[in-house]
Short mmCIF file of C-alpha atoms and ligand atoms in Angstrom, two decimals:
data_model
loop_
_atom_site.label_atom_id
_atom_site.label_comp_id
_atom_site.label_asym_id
_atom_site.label_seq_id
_atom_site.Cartn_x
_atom_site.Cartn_y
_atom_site.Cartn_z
CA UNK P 1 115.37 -33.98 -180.69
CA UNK P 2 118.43 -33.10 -183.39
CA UNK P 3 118.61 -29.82 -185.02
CA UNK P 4 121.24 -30.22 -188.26
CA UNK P 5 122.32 -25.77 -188.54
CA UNK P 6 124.64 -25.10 -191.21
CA UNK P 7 125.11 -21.21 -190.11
CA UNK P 8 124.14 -18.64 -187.38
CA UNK P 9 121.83 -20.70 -185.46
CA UNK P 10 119.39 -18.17 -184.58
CA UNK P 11 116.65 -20.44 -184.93
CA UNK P 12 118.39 -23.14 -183.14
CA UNK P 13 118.49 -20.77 -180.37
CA UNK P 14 114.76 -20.09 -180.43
CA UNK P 15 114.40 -23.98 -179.75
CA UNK P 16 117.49 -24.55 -177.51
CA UNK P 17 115.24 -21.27 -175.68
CA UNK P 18 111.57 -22.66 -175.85
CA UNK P 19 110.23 -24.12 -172.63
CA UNK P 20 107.78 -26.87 -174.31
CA UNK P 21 111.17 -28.42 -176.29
CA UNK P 22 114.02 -27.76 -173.97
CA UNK P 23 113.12 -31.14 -171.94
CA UNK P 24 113.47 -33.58 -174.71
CA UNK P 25 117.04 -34.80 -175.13
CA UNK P 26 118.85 -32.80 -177.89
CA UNK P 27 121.89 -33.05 -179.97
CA UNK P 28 122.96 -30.31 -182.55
CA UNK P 29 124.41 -31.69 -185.80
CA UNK P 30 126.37 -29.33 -188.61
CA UNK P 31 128.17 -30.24 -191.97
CA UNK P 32 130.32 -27.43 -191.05
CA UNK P 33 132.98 -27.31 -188.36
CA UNK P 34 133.00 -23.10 -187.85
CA UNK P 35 129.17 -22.95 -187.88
CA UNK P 36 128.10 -20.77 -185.01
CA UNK P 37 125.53 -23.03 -184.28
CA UNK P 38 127.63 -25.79 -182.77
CA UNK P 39 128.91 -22.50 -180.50
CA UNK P 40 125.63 -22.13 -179.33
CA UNK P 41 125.32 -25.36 -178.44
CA UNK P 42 128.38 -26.21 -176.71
CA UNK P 43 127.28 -22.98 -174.42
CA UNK P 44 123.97 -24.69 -173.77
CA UNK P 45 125.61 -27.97 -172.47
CA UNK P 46 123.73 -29.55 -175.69
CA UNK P 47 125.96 -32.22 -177.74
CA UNK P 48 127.50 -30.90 -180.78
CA UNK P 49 128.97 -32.45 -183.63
CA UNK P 50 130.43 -32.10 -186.97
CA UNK P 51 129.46 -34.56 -189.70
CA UNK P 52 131.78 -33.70 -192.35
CA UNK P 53 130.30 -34.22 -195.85
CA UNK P 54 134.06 -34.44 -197.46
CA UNK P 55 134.95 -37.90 -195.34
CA UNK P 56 132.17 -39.23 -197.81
CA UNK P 57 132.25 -40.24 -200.86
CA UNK P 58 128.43 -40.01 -201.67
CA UNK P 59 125.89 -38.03 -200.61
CA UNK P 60 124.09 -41.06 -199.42
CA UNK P 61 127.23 -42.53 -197.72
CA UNK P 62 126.87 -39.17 -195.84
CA UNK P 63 123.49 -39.38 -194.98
CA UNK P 64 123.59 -43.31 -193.97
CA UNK P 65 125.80 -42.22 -191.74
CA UNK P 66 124.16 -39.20 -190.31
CA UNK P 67 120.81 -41.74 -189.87
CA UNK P 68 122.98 -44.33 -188.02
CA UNK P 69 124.28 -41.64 -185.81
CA UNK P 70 120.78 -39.81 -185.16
CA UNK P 71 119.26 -43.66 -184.53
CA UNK P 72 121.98 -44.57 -182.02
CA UNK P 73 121.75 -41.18 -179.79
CA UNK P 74 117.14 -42.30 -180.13
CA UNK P 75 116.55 -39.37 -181.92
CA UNK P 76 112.47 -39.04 -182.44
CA UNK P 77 112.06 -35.77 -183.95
CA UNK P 78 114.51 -33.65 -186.69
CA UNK P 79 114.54 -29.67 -186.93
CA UNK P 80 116.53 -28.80 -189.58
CA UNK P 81 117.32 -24.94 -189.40
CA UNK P 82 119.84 -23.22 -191.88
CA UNK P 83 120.66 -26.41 -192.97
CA UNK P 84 121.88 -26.47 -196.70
CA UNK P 85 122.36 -29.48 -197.53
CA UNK P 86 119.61 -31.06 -199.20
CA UNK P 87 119.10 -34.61 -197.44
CA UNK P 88 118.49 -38.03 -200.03
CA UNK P 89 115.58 -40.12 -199.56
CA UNK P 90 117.24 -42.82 -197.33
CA UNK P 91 117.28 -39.51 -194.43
CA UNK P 92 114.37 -38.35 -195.25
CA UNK P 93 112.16 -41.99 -195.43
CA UNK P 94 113.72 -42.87 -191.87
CA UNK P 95 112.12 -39.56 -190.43
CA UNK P 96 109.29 -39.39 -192.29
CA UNK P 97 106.38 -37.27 -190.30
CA UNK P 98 109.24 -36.83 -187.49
CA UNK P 99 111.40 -34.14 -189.76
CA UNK P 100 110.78 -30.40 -189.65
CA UNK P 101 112.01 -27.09 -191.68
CA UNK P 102 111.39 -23.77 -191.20
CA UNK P 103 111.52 -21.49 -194.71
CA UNK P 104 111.32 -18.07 -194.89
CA UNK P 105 108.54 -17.14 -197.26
CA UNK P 106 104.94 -18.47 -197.95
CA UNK P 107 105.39 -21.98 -199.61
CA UNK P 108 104.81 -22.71 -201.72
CA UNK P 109 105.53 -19.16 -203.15
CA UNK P 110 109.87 -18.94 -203.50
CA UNK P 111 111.23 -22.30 -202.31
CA UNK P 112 114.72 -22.59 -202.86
CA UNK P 113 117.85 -20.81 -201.05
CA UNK P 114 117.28 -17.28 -201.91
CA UNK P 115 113.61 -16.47 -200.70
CA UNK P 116 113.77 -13.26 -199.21
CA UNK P 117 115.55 -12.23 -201.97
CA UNK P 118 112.94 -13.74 -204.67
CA UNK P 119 109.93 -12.20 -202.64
CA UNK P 120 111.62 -8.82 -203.22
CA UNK P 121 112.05 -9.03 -206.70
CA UNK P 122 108.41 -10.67 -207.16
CA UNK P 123 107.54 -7.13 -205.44
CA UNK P 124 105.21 -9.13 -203.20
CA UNK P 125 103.80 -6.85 -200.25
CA UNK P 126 103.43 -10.24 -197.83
CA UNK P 127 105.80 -12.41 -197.35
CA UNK P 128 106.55 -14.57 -194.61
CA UNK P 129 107.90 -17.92 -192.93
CA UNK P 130 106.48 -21.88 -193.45
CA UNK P 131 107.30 -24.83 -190.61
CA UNK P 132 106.61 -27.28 -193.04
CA UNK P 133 107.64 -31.65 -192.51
CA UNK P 134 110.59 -32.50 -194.86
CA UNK P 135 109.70 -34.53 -197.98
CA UNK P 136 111.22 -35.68 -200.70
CA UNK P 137 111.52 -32.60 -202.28
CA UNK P 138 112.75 -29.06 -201.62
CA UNK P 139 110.50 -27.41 -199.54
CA UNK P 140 107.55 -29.01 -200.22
CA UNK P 141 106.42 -31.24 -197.37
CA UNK P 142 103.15 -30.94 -195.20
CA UNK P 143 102.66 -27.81 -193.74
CA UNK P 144 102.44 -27.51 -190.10
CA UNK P 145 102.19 -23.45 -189.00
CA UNK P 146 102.81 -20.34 -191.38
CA UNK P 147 102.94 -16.78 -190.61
CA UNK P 148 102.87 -13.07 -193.15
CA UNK P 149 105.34 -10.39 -192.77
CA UNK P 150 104.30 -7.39 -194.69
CA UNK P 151 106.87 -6.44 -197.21
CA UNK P 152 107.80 -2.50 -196.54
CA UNK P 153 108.53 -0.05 -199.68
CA UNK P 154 111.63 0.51 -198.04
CA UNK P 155 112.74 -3.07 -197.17
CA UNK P 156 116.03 -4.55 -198.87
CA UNK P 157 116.92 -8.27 -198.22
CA UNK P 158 118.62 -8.21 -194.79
CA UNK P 159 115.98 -5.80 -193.22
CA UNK P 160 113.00 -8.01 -194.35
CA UNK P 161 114.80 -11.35 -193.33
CA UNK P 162 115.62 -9.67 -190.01
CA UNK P 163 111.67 -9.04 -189.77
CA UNK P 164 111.02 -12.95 -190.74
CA UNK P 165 113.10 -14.41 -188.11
CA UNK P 166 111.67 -12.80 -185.68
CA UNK P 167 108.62 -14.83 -186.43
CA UNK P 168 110.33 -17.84 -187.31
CA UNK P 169 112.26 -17.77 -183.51
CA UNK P 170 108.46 -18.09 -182.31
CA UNK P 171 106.52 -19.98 -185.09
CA UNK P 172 109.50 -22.43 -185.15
CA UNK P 173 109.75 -23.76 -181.53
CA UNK P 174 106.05 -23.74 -181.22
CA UNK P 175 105.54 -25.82 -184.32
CA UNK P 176 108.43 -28.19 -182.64
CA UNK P 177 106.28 -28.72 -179.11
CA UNK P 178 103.43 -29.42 -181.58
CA UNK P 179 105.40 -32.25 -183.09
CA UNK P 180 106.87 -33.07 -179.61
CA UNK P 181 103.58 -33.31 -177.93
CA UNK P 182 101.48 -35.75 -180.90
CA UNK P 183 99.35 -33.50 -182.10
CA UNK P 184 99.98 -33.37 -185.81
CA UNK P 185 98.28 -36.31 -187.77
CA UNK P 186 98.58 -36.15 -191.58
CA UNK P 187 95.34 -36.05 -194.13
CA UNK P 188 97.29 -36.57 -197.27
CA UNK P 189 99.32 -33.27 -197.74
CA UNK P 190 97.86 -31.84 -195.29
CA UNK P 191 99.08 -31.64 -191.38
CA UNK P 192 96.20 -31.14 -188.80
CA UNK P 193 96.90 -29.43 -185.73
CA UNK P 194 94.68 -31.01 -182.98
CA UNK P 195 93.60 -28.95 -180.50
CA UNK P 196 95.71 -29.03 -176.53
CA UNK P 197 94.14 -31.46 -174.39
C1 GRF W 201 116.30 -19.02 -191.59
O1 GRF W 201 115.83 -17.78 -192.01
C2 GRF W 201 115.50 -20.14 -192.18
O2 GRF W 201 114.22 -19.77 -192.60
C3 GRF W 201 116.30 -20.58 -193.38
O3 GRF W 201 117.63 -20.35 -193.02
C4 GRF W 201 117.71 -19.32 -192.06
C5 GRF W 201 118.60 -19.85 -190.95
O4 GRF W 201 118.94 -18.83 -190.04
N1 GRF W 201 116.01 -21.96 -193.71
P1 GRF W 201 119.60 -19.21 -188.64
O5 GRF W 201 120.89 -19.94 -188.93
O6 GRF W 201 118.63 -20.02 -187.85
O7 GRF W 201 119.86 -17.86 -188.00
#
């Protein structure tokens, strides 16, 4: 399993954490050298690099290269958390079924960078967080597990985002071992969740 972070890597965390993932073989990829997340993962003995979008000269360049590199460490299964870069079709074809994302708010209500911040202006009194496969566009793929937050009258962004990833850092992981363990099979749009064995 690869998880491309961009930022804090809390959610990394939750699946660097999670029993049902930790055995598969892992490598932690970020477009940006100082990203905490490549911290975390030097601390958990996990590989970390930096694929650094400026020795590219296209954003498919980039992302040929990122594929090679996830198909030569056998990389079956993506998590992409924090990561803001949005990935071109030739990523996104080769994982197909095999890439996740975690969003925080209901998809399809407020896709798009600033969520939290959308769902407060929206004056929405649920919010929330999506696990959701990647697709060719922005938060829009299949979706695999969501869970509501309420919204509280006294909630500002970081306060309700705080209350969202504490979800996410247990929706995420278990969405992962869903993926991990085959038991997600796609109707169209829509991912089934069989039942455990
Ligand atoms: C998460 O809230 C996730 O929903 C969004 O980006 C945030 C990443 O946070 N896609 P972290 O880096 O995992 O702490």
């Amino acid at each position: 399993m690869a998880v491309l972070a961009s930022g804090t890597g809390s959610n990394l965390q939750a699946l660097l954490d999670h029993s049902r993932v930790r055995p598969a073989g892992r490598l932690v990829v970020s477009d940006r050298a100082d990203a905490k997340a490549l911290d975390r993962a030097r601390t958990a003995g996990v590989e970390a690099v930096h694929h650094d979008p400026s020795a590219f000269a296209t954003r498919d360049a980039h992302d040929e290269a990122l594929a090679f590199l996830l198909r030569g460490r056998g990389i079956e299964l993506i998590c992409l958390a924090g990561y803001m870069r949005i990935l071109s079709p030739v990523i996104v074809r080769a994982f197909w079924g095999r890439m996740l994302n975690v969003h925080p708010s209901l998809l399809p209500a407020f896709p798009g960078a600033h969520a939290v911040r959308d769902a407060l202006a929206w004056g929405v009194k649920l919010t929330g967080c999506t696990v959701h496969l990647v697709d060719e566009e922005v938060d829009h793929g299949p979706i695999v597990a969501q869970e509501a937050v309420s919204v509280l009258e006294d909630d500002d962004e970081a306060s309700l985002h705080a209350r969202i990833q504490e979800v996410e850092h247990r929706l995420y992981p278990a969405a992962a071992a869903l993926l991990v363990e085959g038991r997600v099979r796609l109707e169209g749009r829509r991912a089934v969740v069989e039942e455990e064995p």
